[in-house]
CSV table of C-alpha atoms and ligand atoms in Angstrom, one decimal:
chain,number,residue,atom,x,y,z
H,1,UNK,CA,40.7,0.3,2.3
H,2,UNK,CA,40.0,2.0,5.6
H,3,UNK,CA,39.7,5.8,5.9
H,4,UNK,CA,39.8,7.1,9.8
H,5,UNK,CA,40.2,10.2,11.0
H,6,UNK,CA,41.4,10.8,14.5
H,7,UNK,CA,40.4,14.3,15.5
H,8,UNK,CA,42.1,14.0,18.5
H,9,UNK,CA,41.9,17.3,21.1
H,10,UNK,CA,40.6,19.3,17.9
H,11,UNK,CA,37.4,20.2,17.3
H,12,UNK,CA,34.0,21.5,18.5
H,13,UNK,CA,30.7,19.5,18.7
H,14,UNK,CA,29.7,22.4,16.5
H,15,UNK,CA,32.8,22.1,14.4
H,16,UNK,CA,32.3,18.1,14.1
H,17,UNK,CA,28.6,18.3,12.9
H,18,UNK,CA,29.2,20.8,10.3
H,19,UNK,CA,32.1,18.5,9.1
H,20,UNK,CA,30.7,15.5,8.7
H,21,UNK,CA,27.6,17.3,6.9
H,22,UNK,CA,30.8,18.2,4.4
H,23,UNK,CA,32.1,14.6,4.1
H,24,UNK,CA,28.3,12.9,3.6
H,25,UNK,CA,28.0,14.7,0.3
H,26,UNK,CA,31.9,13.1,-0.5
H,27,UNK,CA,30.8,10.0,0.7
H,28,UNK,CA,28.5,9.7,-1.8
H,29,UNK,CA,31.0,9.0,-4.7
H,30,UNK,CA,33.5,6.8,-2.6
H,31,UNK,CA,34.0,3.5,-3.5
H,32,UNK,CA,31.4,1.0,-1.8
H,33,UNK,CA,34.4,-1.5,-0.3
H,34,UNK,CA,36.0,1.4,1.5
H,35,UNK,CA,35.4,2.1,5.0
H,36,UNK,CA,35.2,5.3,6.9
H,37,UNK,CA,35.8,6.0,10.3
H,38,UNK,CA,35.7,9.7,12.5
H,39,UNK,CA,36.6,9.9,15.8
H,40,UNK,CA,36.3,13.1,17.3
H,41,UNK,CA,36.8,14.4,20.9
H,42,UNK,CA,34.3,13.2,23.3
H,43,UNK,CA,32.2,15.8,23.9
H,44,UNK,CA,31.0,16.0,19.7
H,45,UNK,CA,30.6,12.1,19.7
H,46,UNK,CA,26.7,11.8,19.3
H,47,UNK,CA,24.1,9.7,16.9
H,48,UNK,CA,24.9,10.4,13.6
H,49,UNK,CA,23.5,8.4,10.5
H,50,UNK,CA,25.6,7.8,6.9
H,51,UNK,CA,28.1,5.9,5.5
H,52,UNK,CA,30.7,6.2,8.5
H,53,UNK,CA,31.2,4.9,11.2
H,54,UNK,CA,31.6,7.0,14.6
H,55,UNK,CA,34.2,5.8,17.4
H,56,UNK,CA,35.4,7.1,20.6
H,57,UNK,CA,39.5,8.3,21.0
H,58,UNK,CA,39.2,6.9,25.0
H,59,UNK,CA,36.9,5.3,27.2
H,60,UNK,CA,37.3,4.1,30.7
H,61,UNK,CA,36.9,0.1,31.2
H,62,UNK,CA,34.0,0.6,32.8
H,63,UNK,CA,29.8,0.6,32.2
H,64,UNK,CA,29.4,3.6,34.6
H,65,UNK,CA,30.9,4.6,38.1
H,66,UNK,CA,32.9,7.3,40.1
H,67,UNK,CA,35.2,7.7,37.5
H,68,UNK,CA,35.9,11.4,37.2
H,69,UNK,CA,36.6,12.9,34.1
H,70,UNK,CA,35.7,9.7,32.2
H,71,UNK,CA,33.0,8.3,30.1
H,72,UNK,CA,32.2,4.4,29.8
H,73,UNK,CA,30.1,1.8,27.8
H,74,UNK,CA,27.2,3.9,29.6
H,75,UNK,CA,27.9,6.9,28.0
H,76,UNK,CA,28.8,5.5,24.3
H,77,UNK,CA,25.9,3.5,24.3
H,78,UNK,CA,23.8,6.9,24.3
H,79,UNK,CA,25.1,7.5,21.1
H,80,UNK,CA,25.0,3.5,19.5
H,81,UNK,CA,29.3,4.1,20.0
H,82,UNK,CA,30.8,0.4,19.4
H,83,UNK,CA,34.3,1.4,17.7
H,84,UNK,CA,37.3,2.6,20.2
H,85,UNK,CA,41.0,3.2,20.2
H,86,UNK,CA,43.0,1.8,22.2
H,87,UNK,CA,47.0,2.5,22.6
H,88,UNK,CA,47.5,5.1,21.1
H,89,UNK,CA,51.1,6.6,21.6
H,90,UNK,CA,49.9,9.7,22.7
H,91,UNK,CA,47.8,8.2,25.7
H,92,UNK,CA,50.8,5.7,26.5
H,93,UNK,CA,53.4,9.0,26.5
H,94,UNK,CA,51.0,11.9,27.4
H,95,UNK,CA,48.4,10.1,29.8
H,96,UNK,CA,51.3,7.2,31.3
H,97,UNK,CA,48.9,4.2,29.7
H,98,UNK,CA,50.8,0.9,30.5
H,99,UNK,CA,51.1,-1.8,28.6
H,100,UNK,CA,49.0,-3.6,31.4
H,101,UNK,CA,46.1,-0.4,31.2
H,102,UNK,CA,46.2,-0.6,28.0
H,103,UNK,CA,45.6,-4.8,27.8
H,104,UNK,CA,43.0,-4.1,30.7
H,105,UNK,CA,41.1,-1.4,28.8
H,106,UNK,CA,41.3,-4.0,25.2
H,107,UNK,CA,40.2,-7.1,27.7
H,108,UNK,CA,37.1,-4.8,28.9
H,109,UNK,CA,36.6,-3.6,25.4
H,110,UNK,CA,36.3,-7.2,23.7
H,111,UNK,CA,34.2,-8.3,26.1
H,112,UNK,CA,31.6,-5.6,25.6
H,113,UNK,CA,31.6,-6.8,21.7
H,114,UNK,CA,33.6,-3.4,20.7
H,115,UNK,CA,35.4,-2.9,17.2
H,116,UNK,CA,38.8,-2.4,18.6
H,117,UNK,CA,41.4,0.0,16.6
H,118,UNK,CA,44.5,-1.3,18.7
H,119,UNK,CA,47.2,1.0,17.8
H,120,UNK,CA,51.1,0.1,18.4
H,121,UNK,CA,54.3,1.9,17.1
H,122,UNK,CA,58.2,3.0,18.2
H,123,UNK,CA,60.2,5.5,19.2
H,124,UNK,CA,62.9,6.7,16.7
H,125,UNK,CA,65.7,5.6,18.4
H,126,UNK,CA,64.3,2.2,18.4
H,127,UNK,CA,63.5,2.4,14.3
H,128,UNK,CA,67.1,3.7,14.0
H,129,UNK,CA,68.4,0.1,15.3
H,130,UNK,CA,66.8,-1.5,12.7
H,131,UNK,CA,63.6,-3.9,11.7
H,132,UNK,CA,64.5,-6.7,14.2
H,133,UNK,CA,64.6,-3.8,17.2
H,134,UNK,CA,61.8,-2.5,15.6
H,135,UNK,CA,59.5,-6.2,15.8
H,136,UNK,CA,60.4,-6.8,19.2
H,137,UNK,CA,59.4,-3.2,20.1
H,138,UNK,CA,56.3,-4.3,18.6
H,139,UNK,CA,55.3,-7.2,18.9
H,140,UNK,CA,55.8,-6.1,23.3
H,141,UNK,CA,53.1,-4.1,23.0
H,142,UNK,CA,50.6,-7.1,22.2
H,143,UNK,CA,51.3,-8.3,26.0
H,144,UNK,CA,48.0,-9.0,27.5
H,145,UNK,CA,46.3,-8.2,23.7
H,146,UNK,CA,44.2,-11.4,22.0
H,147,UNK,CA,44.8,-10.9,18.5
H,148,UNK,CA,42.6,-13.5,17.5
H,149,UNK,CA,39.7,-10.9,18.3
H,150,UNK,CA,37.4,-11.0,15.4
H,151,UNK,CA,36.6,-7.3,15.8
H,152,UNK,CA,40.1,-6.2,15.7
H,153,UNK,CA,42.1,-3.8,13.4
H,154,UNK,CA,45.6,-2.9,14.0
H,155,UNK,CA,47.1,0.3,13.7
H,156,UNK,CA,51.0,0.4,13.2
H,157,UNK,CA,52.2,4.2,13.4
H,158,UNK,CA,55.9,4.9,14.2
H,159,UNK,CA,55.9,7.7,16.8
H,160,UNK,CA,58.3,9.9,14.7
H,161,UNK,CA,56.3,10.1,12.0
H,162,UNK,CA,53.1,11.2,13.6
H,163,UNK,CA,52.0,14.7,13.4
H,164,UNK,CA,55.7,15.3,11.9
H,165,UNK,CA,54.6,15.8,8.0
H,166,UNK,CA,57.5,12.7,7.8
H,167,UNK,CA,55.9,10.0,6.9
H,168,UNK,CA,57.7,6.7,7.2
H,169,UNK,CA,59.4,5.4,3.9
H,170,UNK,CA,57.5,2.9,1.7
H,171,UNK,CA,60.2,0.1,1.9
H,172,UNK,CA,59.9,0.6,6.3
H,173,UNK,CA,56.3,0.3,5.8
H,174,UNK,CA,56.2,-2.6,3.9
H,175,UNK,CA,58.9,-4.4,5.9
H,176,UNK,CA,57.1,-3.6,9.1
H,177,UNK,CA,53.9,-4.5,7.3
H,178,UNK,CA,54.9,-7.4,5.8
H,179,UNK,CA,56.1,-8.8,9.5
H,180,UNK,CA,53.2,-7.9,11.2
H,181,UNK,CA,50.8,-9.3,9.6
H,182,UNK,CA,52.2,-12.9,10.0
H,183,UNK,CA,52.3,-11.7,13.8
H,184,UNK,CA,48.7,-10.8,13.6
H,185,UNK,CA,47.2,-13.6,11.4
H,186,UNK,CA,46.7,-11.6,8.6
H,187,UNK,CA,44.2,-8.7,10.5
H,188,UNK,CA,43.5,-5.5,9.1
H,189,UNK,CA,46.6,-3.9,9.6
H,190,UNK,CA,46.3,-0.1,8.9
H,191,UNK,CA,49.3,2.4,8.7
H,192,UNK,CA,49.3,6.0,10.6
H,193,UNK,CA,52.2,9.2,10.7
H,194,UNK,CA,51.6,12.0,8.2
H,195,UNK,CA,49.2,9.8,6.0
H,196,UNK,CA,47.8,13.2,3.7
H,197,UNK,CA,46.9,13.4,-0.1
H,198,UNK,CA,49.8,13.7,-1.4
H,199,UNK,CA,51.2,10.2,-0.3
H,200,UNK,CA,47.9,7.9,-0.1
H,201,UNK,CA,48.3,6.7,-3.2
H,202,UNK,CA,51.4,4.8,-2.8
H,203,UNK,CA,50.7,4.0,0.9
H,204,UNK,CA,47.4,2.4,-0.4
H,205,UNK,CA,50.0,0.2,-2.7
H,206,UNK,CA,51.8,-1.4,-0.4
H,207,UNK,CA,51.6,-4.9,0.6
H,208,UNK,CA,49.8,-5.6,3.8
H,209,UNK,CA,48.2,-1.7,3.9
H,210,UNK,CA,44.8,-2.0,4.8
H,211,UNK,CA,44.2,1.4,5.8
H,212,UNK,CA,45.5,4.4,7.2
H,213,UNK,CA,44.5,6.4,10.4
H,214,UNK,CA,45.4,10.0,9.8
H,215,UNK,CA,45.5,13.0,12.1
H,216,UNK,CA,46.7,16.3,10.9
H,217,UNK,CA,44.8,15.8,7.1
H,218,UNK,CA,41.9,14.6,8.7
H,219,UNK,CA,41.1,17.6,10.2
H,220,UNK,CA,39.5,19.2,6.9
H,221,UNK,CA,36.9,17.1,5.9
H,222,UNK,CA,38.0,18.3,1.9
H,223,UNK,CA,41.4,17.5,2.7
H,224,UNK,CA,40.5,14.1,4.2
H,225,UNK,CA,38.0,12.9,1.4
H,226,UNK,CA,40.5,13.7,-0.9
H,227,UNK,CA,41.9,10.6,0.6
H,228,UNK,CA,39.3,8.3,0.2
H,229,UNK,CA,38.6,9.7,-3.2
H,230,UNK,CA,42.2,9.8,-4.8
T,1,PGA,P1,49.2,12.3,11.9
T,1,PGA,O1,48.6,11.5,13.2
T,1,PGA,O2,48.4,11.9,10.7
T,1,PGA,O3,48.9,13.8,12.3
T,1,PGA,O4,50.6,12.0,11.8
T,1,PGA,C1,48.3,10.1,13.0
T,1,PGA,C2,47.8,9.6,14.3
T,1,PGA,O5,48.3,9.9,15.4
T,1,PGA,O6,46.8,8.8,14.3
């Protein structure tokens, strides 16, 4: 299983050292196939050693450049950063990412050699039409995306159940899993929305669940290694 935490806009460079200083001691009783990830907001992202791996939220497709605002491979590189996410639903909502940015930024990202967390989900009134709505929702958003990548994981998290607390149902996760990963040829497929403690354990279960990416409960670093060590 994968383990990553997406920090998101939370955290201090301060905030972020002292928590992975918490989760190295946890990390020392996880299970040795398991993988952890942390990515925390740009300005904490630095060289840390252990059994994690570090990746960036965002980048911009670029090494370096008069991109203000931005960091690129220039600035990751600093820090041995080879892990990113791209397409997240909060930068294709918040931050107006196209489909076509998005497949720019993965296009740029591949080519630099980058583990890519490539993150698709829908909207709720899209989910309320049903799984074959829901697919074709879906499977739009690998436009422009070369799922053959052998550094690629995919993220599926339905909008409505991120940051919500509502989680999506184990049968729509498994349907939605179960579908994707014949679209995907059988990729690490991780799930995301309101992953916590309380419902890893049958999340983990389910066919074609690789993973999870969690926000909210991966803010603690007790509360997230409970996950990893449930
Ligand atoms: P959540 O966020 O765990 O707070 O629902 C998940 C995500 O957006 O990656």
């Amino acid at each position: 299983m994968i383990y990553a935490a997406n920090f998101k806009t939370n955290h201090t460079r301060a905030t972020t050292k002292a928590y992975i200083e918490a989760l190295k001691e946890k990390l020392l009783t996880k299970k040795p196939e398991d993988k952890v990830y942390i990515f925390p907001p740009a300005t904490a992202l630095d060289s840390y050693a252990g059994d994690f791996t570090i990746g960036t939220q965002n980048a911009y497709p670029t090494q370096n450049g008069a991109y203000t605002g931005e960091i690129g491979v220039e600035q990751l590189t600093e820090f041995g950063i080879k892990t990113i996410l791209i397409g997240h639903s909060e930068r294709r909502e918040h931050l107006s990412e196209s489909q076509e940015k998005v497949a720019e930024k993965f296009t740029f990202f591949k080519e630099q050699g980058f583990e890519i967390i490539y993150c698709i989900g829908e909207p709720l009134e899209i989910r309320e039409q049903g799984i074959e709505a829901v697919m074709q929702y879906l499977l739009a958003q690998f436009d422009g995306i070369d799922i053959t990548y052998d550094n690629l994981i995919v993220a599926y998290e339905p909008i409505w159940a991120i940051g919500t607390g509502r989680s999506a149902t184990v049968e729509e996760i498994s349907s939605t899993h179960r579908a994707l990963k014949k679209a995907i040829n059988n990729k690490p497929l991780l799930y995301g929305g309101s992953a916590k403690p309380a419902n890893i354990k049958e999340i983990s279960s389910i066919d074609g669940v690789d993973g999870v990416l969690v926000g909210s409960a991966s803010l603690d670093a007790g509360n997230f290694s409970e996950m990893f060590l449930a």
